[in-house]
Coordinates of C-alpha atoms in Angstrom, one line a residue:
A1 CA -39.7 -21.2 10.5
N2 CA -38.0 -21.7 7.1
D3 CA -38.0 -18.8 4.5
I4 CA -40.7 -19.1 1.9
E5 CA -39.2 -20.0 -1.4
Q6 CA -39.1 -17.0 -3.5
V7 CA -36.7 -15.3 -6.0
V8 CA -34.4 -12.8 -4.3
F9 CA -32.6 -10.1 -6.5
L10 CA -30.6 -6.9 -6.4
N11 CA -30.7 -4.6 -9.3
T12 CA -28.2 -1.5 -8.9
R13 CA -27.3 1.1 -11.5
G14 CA -25.1 4.2 -10.7
I15 CA -22.4 6.6 -11.7
Q16 CA -18.9 7.2 -10.4
A17 CA -16.6 10.1 -10.9
F18 CA -13.0 10.8 -9.7
G19 CA -9.9 12.8 -10.6
S20 CA -7.4 15.3 -9.5
I21 CA -6.9 19.1 -9.7
G22 CA -3.2 19.8 -9.8
E23 CA -1.0 18.0 -7.4
K24 CA -2.8 18.7 -4.2
F25 CA -6.4 18.3 -4.8
S26 CA -8.4 15.1 -5.6
F27 CA -12.1 14.2 -5.6
Y28 CA -14.4 11.2 -5.7
S29 CA -18.2 10.9 -6.0
D30 CA -20.6 8.0 -6.7
F31 CA -24.2 7.4 -6.6
R32 CA -26.2 4.1 -6.6
E33 CA -29.9 3.4 -6.9
S34 CA -31.2 0.1 -6.2
Q35 CA -34.1 -2.2 -6.0
G36 CA -34.0 -5.5 -4.2
R37 CA -35.8 -8.4 -2.6
F38 CA -33.8 -10.0 0.1
P39 CA -33.7 -13.3 2.1
G40 CA -36.2 -13.6 5.0
Y41 CA -34.0 -12.5 7.9
L42 CA -32.9 -9.4 6.0
T43 CA -36.4 -8.6 5.0
D44 CA -37.4 -8.8 8.7
F45 CA -34.5 -6.4 9.6
I46 CA -35.5 -4.0 7.0
A47 CA -39.2 -4.0 7.9
E48 CA -38.3 -3.4 11.6
N49 CA -35.6 -0.8 11.1
R50 CA -36.6 0.8 7.9
I51 CA -33.1 0.6 6.5
V52 CA -31.0 -1.8 4.2
P53 CA -27.9 -2.6 6.3
G54 CA -25.2 -0.2 5.3
R55 CA -27.3 1.3 2.6
G56 CA -29.9 3.6 4.1
L57 CA -33.6 4.3 4.2
V58 CA -36.0 2.3 2.2
K59 CA -39.4 2.4 0.7
R60 CA -41.6 -0.2 -0.6
H61 CA -41.3 -1.2 -4.2
Q62 CA -44.4 -0.5 -6.1
D63 CA -44.3 -3.4 -8.5
Y64 CA -42.8 -6.3 -6.5
P65 CA -44.1 -7.7 -3.1
N66 CA -41.5 -7.8 -0.3
A67 CA -39.1 -5.7 -2.3
W68 CA -37.5 -2.4 -1.5
D69 CA -36.3 0.7 -3.3
F70 CA -33.2 2.5 -1.8
S71 CA -30.2 4.6 -2.9
R72 CA -26.8 5.6 -1.6
A73 CA -24.4 8.3 -2.4
T74 CA -20.7 8.9 -1.2
G75 CA -17.9 11.4 -2.1
H76 CA -15.1 13.3 -0.8
I77 CA -12.6 16.1 -1.5
T78 CA -9.0 15.5 -0.4
Y79 CA -6.3 18.2 0.0
Q80 CA -2.6 17.2 0.6
P81 CA -0.5 20.3 1.0
N82 CA 2.6 18.3 1.8
E83 CA 3.9 14.9 3.0
F84 CA 2.7 15.6 6.6
F85 CA -1.0 16.6 6.3
N86 CA -3.9 15.1 4.5
F87 CA -7.4 16.8 4.7
Q88 CA -10.5 15.0 3.5
L89 CA -14.1 16.4 3.6
G90 CA -16.8 13.9 2.6
H91 CA -19.7 11.7 3.0
G92 CA -18.8 8.2 3.5
Q93 CA -17.4 5.5 6.0
N94 CA -14.3 5.1 8.0
F95 CA -12.7 2.0 9.5
F96 CA -10.1 1.5 12.2
G97 CA -8.3 -1.8 12.7
E98 CA -6.8 -4.8 11.0
G99 CA -9.8 -7.2 11.3
Y100 CA -12.8 -8.1 9.1
R101 CA -14.9 -6.6 11.9
S102 CA -13.8 -3.6 14.0
M103 CA -14.7 -3.1 17.6
L104 CA -13.7 0.5 17.3
L105 CA -15.3 2.0 14.2
S106 CA -16.4 -0.1 11.2
D107 CA -17.9 0.5 7.7
A108 CA -21.0 -1.6 8.4
A109 CA -23.4 1.4 9.0
F110 CA -24.7 3.9 6.5
P111 CA -22.3 6.6 5.2
N112 CA -22.2 9.9 7.2
P113 CA -20.7 13.4 6.8
Y114 CA -17.1 13.7 8.1
L115 CA -13.9 15.8 8.2
R116 CA -10.8 13.7 8.5
I117 CA -7.4 15.1 9.2
R118 CA -4.4 12.8 9.0
T119 CA -1.0 13.8 10.3
K120 CA 2.1 11.8 9.6
F121 CA 5.7 12.2 10.9
W122 CA 8.5 9.9 11.9
N123 CA 6.7 6.6 12.8
I124 CA 3.6 8.3 13.9
E125 CA 0.2 8.7 12.3
Y126 CA -2.5 10.7 14.0
V127 CA -6.2 11.0 12.8
N128 CA -8.8 13.5 13.8
L129 CA -12.2 12.5 12.7
F130 CA -15.2 14.9 13.0
T131 CA -18.5 13.3 12.0
Q132 CA -22.3 13.8 12.1
M133 CA -24.4 10.7 12.7
S134 CA -28.2 10.2 12.7
D135 CA -30.8 8.3 14.7
V136 CA -33.9 7.3 12.9
Q137 CA -36.3 7.7 15.9
D138 CA -39.5 7.9 14.1
K139 CA -39.8 4.8 11.8
V140 CA -43.1 5.9 10.3
T141 CA -42.1 9.3 8.9
D142 CA -38.4 8.5 8.5
S143 CA -37.4 11.7 10.4
V144 CA -33.8 11.7 11.7
I145 CA -32.2 13.3 14.6
P146 CA -28.6 14.4 14.2
K147 CA -25.8 13.5 16.7
F148 CA -22.1 14.3 16.7
V149 CA -19.1 11.9 17.0
T150 CA -15.5 13.1 17.3
S151 CA -12.7 10.4 17.3
H152 CA -8.9 10.4 17.7
Y153 CA -6.7 7.7 16.5
L154 CA -3.0 7.7 17.4
S155 CA -0.9 5.0 15.6
W156 CA 2.7 4.3 16.3
N157 CA 4.9 1.8 14.3
A158 CA 7.1 0.8 17.2
T159 CA 9.2 -1.5 15.0
E160 CA 9.1 -2.6 11.4
K161 CA 6.6 -5.4 12.5
F162 CA 4.8 -4.1 15.5
N163 CA 2.2 -1.4 15.5
I164 CA 0.2 -0.1 18.5
S165 CA -2.6 2.5 18.3
L166 CA -4.7 4.3 20.8
F167 CA -8.4 5.2 20.0
E168 CA -10.9 7.6 21.7
T169 CA -14.3 8.8 20.7
V170 CA -17.2 10.8 22.0
V171 CA -20.9 10.7 21.0
Y172 CA -22.9 13.6 22.2
Q173 CA -26.6 14.8 21.9
D174 CA -29.2 15.4 24.4
S175 CA -32.6 13.7 25.2
T176 CA -34.5 16.2 23.1
G177 CA -32.2 16.0 20.1
T178 CA -31.7 19.9 20.0
R179 CA -28.2 20.0 21.2
G180 CA -25.9 21.5 18.6
Y181 CA -22.2 21.1 18.0
D182 CA -20.2 21.3 21.1
F183 CA -16.9 23.1 20.6
N184 CA -15.5 21.6 23.7
Y185 CA -14.8 18.6 21.5
L186 CA -13.2 20.5 18.6
N187 CA -9.8 20.5 20.2
P188 CA -7.7 18.0 18.2
I189 CA -5.5 16.8 21.0
I190 CA -7.7 16.7 24.0
F191 CA -8.4 13.6 26.0
F192 CA -12.2 13.2 26.2
R193 CA -12.5 11.2 29.5
P194 CA -11.5 14.3 31.7
L195 CA -13.8 16.5 29.7
E196 CA -16.7 14.1 30.0
F197 CA -16.1 14.0 33.8
A198 CA -16.3 17.8 33.9
L199 CA -19.3 18.1 31.8
G200 CA -21.2 15.1 33.5
S201 CA -22.6 12.0 32.0
A202 CA -25.0 14.2 29.8
G203 CA -21.8 15.7 28.3
G204 CA -21.2 12.7 26.0
N205 CA -20.6 9.0 25.7
V206 CA -16.8 8.4 25.7
L207 CA -15.2 5.1 24.6
I208 CA -11.5 4.4 24.5
G209 CA -9.7 1.6 22.7
L210 CA -6.4 -0.1 21.8
N211 CA -5.4 -1.6 18.5
A212 CA -2.3 -3.7 18.0
S213 CA -0.7 -5.8 15.2
Y214 CA 2.4 -7.8 14.6
K215 CA 3.8 -9.0 11.3
I216 CA 4.9 -12.6 11.2
R217 CA 7.3 -12.6 8.3
Q218 CA 6.0 -10.2 5.5
K219 CA 2.6 -11.4 4.7
N220 CA 1.1 -12.8 7.9
V221 CA -0.3 -10.7 10.7
V222 CA -1.7 -11.2 14.1
Y223 CA -3.9 -8.4 15.5
A224 CA -6.0 -7.5 18.6
Q225 CA -8.4 -4.8 19.7
L226 CA -9.7 -3.7 23.0
I227 CA -12.7 -1.3 23.6
L228 CA -13.7 0.2 27.0
D229 CA -17.0 2.0 27.4
E230 CA -17.0 2.1 31.2
F231 CA -14.7 0.2 33.5
R232 CA -14.0 -0.1 37.2
F233 CA -10.9 -2.1 38.1
R234 CA -12.2 -2.9 41.7
E235 CA -15.4 -4.4 40.3
F236 CA -13.4 -6.3 37.8
L237 CA -11.1 -7.9 40.4
E238 CA -14.2 -9.0 42.4
F239 CA -15.6 -11.0 39.3
N240 CA -19.0 -10.0 40.3
G241 CA -20.4 -9.2 36.8
W242 CA -21.1 -5.6 37.4
W243 CA -23.1 -4.1 34.6
G244 CA -20.8 -1.1 34.2
N245 CA -17.8 -3.0 33.1
K246 CA -18.7 -2.5 29.4
L247 CA -15.8 -3.8 27.4
G248 CA -15.1 -5.8 24.3
F249 CA -12.1 -7.4 22.5
Q250 CA -10.9 -8.9 19.2
V251 CA -8.2 -11.2 18.3
G252 CA -7.3 -12.5 14.9
F253 CA -4.9 -13.7 12.2
K254 CA -4.7 -13.0 8.5
G255 CA -2.1 -14.4 6.0
Y256 CA -1.6 -13.5 2.3
D257 CA -0.2 -16.1 -0.1
F258 CA -0.8 -18.5 2.9
L259 CA 0.8 -21.8 2.1
I260 CA 0.2 -21.2 -1.7
D261 CA 0.3 -18.2 -3.8
G262 CA -3.1 -16.5 -4.2
L263 CA -4.6 -17.8 -1.0
K264 CA -5.7 -15.5 1.7
V265 CA -6.9 -16.6 5.1
Q266 CA -8.5 -14.6 7.9
S267 CA -9.9 -15.7 11.2
E268 CA -10.9 -13.7 14.2
F269 CA -12.8 -13.9 17.5
N270 CA -14.9 -11.0 18.7
W271 CA -16.4 -10.6 22.2
A272 CA -18.5 -7.9 23.8
R273 CA -20.1 -7.6 27.4
P274 CA -23.7 -6.7 27.9
Y275 CA -24.5 -3.0 27.4
L276 CA -21.4 -2.2 25.4
Y277 CA -22.0 1.0 23.1
S278 CA -25.1 2.0 25.0
H279 CA -25.6 5.0 27.2
K280 CA -28.1 6.5 29.7
I281 CA -29.3 8.8 27.0
S282 CA -30.3 6.6 24.0
L283 CA -29.4 9.4 21.5
Q284 CA -25.8 9.1 22.8
S285 CA -25.5 5.4 22.0
Y286 CA -22.6 4.5 19.7
T287 CA -24.9 4.0 16.7
H288 CA -26.0 5.6 13.4
F289 CA -29.0 5.0 11.1
N290 CA -30.4 2.2 13.3
Q291 CA -27.1 0.2 13.2
P292 CA -24.2 0.0 15.5
L293 CA -21.1 1.9 14.6
A294 CA -18.7 -0.9 15.5
H295 CA -19.7 -4.6 15.4
P296 CA -23.1 -5.2 13.7
L297 CA -24.3 -7.5 16.6
G298 CA -24.1 -4.6 19.1
G299 CA -23.4 -6.1 22.6
N300 CA -23.7 -9.2 24.7
F301 CA -22.1 -11.7 22.2
A302 CA -19.2 -13.9 21.2
E303 CA -18.4 -14.5 17.7
S304 CA -16.0 -16.5 15.5
V305 CA -15.6 -15.6 11.8
T306 CA -13.3 -17.1 9.2
R307 CA -12.9 -16.0 5.6
V308 CA -10.8 -17.8 2.9
S309 CA -10.2 -16.5 -0.7
Y310 CA -8.2 -17.8 -3.6
N311 CA -7.3 -16.0 -6.8
R312 CA -5.5 -17.4 -9.8
K313 CA -5.3 -14.8 -12.6
R314 CA -8.9 -13.8 -13.0
I315 CA -10.5 -16.8 -11.5
F316 CA -11.6 -16.5 -7.8
A317 CA -13.3 -18.5 -5.0
E318 CA -14.4 -17.3 -1.6
A319 CA -15.8 -18.8 1.5
E320 CA -16.9 -17.6 4.9
L321 CA -18.0 -19.3 8.2
M322 CA -19.4 -17.3 11.0
Y323 CA -20.6 -18.6 14.4
A324 CA -22.1 -16.3 17.0
V325 CA -23.7 -16.7 20.5
Q326 CA -25.7 -13.7 21.7
G327 CA -28.0 -13.0 24.6
L328 CA -31.1 -11.1 23.2
D329 CA -33.6 -8.7 24.8
T330 CA -37.3 -9.0 24.7
L331 CA -39.9 -6.3 24.4
S332 CA -40.0 -6.0 28.2
S333 CA -36.4 -6.7 29.1
N334 CA -33.0 -5.2 28.5
W335 CA -30.2 -7.8 28.9
G336 CA -27.6 -5.6 27.0
S337 CA -27.6 -6.6 23.3
N338 CA -29.4 -3.6 22.0
P339 CA -27.2 -0.5 22.2
F340 CA -30.3 1.7 21.5
L341 CA -31.8 0.9 24.8
S342 CA -30.9 3.1 27.7
Y343 CA -28.7 1.2 30.2
D344 CA -30.9 2.7 33.0
T345 CA -33.5 0.0 32.0
R346 CA -31.1 -2.8 32.8
E347 CA -32.3 -6.0 34.5
Q348 CA -29.6 -6.3 37.3
E349 CA -26.6 -4.6 38.7
I350 CA -24.3 -7.7 39.1
N351 CA -24.0 -11.2 37.8
N352 CA -24.1 -9.9 34.2
E353 CA -22.5 -12.2 31.8
V354 CA -22.2 -12.7 27.9
G355 CA -25.1 -14.7 26.6
Q356 CA -27.6 -13.6 29.3
G357 CA -31.3 -13.1 28.3
I358 CA -32.6 -15.1 25.3
R359 CA -29.6 -17.0 24.4
A360 CA -29.4 -17.5 20.7
T361 CA -26.9 -19.1 18.2
T362 CA -26.3 -17.9 14.6
I363 CA -24.4 -19.9 11.9
Y364 CA -23.7 -18.2 8.7
A365 CA -21.9 -19.8 5.7
E366 CA -21.3 -18.4 2.4
A367 CA -19.4 -19.6 -0.8
R368 CA -18.9 -18.0 -4.2
F369 CA -16.7 -18.4 -7.3
G370 CA -16.4 -16.7 -10.6
Y371 CA -14.4 -14.7 -13.1
V372 CA -13.2 -11.2 -12.9
I373 CA -14.1 -9.4 -16.1
N374 CA -12.6 -5.9 -15.3
P375 CA -10.1 -5.8 -12.5
A376 CA -10.1 -2.0 -12.4
Y377 CA -13.7 -2.0 -11.1
N378 CA -13.7 -5.5 -9.8
L379 CA -16.5 -6.4 -12.2
R380 CA -17.2 -10.1 -11.7
L381 CA -19.4 -12.8 -13.1
E382 CA -20.0 -15.0 -10.1
A383 CA -22.3 -17.7 -8.6
G384 CA -22.6 -18.9 -5.0
M385 CA -24.7 -19.8 -2.1
S386 CA -25.5 -18.5 1.4
Y387 CA -26.9 -20.4 4.5
R388 CA -28.0 -18.9 7.8
R389 CA -29.4 -20.8 10.8
F390 CA -30.7 -18.9 13.7
S391 CA -31.6 -20.8 16.9
P392 CA -32.9 -19.1 20.1
E393 CA -33.3 -21.2 23.2
Q394 CA -36.8 -19.7 23.6
E395 CA -39.2 -18.2 21.1
I396 CA -40.8 -15.0 22.4
D397 CA -41.7 -11.5 21.2
G398 CA -41.0 -12.2 17.6
I399 CA -37.7 -14.1 18.3
E400 CA -38.1 -17.2 16.2
K401 CA -36.0 -20.0 14.8
S402 CA -35.2 -19.6 11.1
N403 CA -33.3 -21.3 8.4
T404 CA -32.3 -19.5 5.2
L405 CA -30.7 -21.1 2.2
Y406 CA -30.4 -19.3 -1.2
F407 CA -28.4 -19.5 -4.3
H408 CA -27.2 -16.7 -6.6
I409 CA -25.7 -15.9 -9.8
G410 CA -25.0 -12.4 -11.3
L411 CA -22.9 -9.8 -12.6
A412 CA -21.5 -7.6 -9.7
T413 CA -19.1 -4.7 -9.3
R414 CA -17.8 -5.2 -5.7
L415 CA -16.3 -2.0 -4.7
L416 CA -17.9 -1.8 -1.3
N417 CA -18.3 -4.0 1.8
N418 CA -22.0 -4.9 2.3
Y419 CA -22.4 -7.0 5.5
S420 CA -25.3 -9.5 5.7
D421 CA -23.5 -12.0 8.0
F422 CA -25.2 -11.2 11.3

C-alpha cells in the first residue's frame, strides 16, 4: 500500500547548557520537547512499539491525528584528573566503531544512564562502560523493566595507520525482571565469557567483538567489525547452518576530501546471521527501549549503505542510498530477525541462513541540500526528499508492501543522529 498523502512535520524546541568548572570538571545538558507526524512506515513502527526511534516513549497528540508528542533529555558530568584518566557520568548514547552503523554498540536507540571510564597510555585506550538499559514490556501502561549492560573496549594503535580493538559486553536480568546489579560484572578487567560459563546461561548474555581500521594516506579509511554472540567452530566447518553460530560483520570505506575538497564518501556492508543479539531469556537480549543496541535491523539481514556529502563554505548537499534484504518473522514463527524473541522458539536447529522466513527487501534513498546559518550549532536551512520501498515476498500478519515518498523543507539544528533509514 502507498502512504496516504498528508503533511508530515516535526516541531522541536529545547534548551542546551554546557561549561566547565576549573580545569578538571565540565558538564553538558540538553532537553528537547517535540511534536511530530511521520511517514507511514515510521507511524506504524511508533504505533507498534510506543517509541519514536532513538527518541523515547510517545503519547498521542491531542490536536493532530496520527501525530505524537515526545521528549528527550541528555547530559553528563566529566572529570579528567590527568592525561591518563577520564570519568564521565551521564544519560546519553555511546558508539564503538568507524562506520555509519555499528555492529557492536551504536547510538540508534534511546539514551540511557551510564558511567564511562577512559584510560589512555602509550598507544592504548581502554574503555569501561557501565550502563542501565530498559525493556518496555507493557506497551499499554508504558512500564519499563531495567536491565544492566557492562562493556569493555580495548583499542590499540599498532602503527600510525592501523588500529585494532577488542570488545566485550554482557547483558543481564532474569525472567521476572527483579534481578539487581550483579557485582560480578563490576571488575573492570575481567573477561566475561569464563564468568558467564561459571554462572550459567542465566548469568548473562555475553557478546564479543573485533574492530579494525587502516588509514590509506591521511584522509581515507577502510574498516571492519566482527561480532560473535555464540559460536562453535566445529559446526562452522560443517557448514550446516547451525542456529547457534550467531555472528555478524561489517566492512566499509570512508574518505574525506575524496577526489575534490569538501567531498566525503562512506560506503559499507553489514551482515548478521539469524538470532544474533537474542537470548534464551528475552530480557537479556541486546536491546533497549524496544530497539536493538547495535544495528537497527536486529538480525537475519544483509545491508549495503552509501552516504555522500559535499560542503563548500556554508552550502551543503547530502545523499544516501540503502539497500537491505532481511528474513522476517511472523506472529507464529521465529526465523531470527527479532532479537526480543527467545531463541528457544526458533524454527529449526540446522540449515539456518540469512534471509530465511519472509524474505523482504528495503530500498531507502534520501537527498537534501541547503545553507548553514550557524556552524557552531549546525543550524541549517534545508530542503530535501526521502523515498522508501518495502517489498516482502509474501504479505502476512501485517507485513505489507509499501512505498513512501515525501519532500521536506525546514530550519533544523542537526546535533544528533536520528536514524529513519531502516
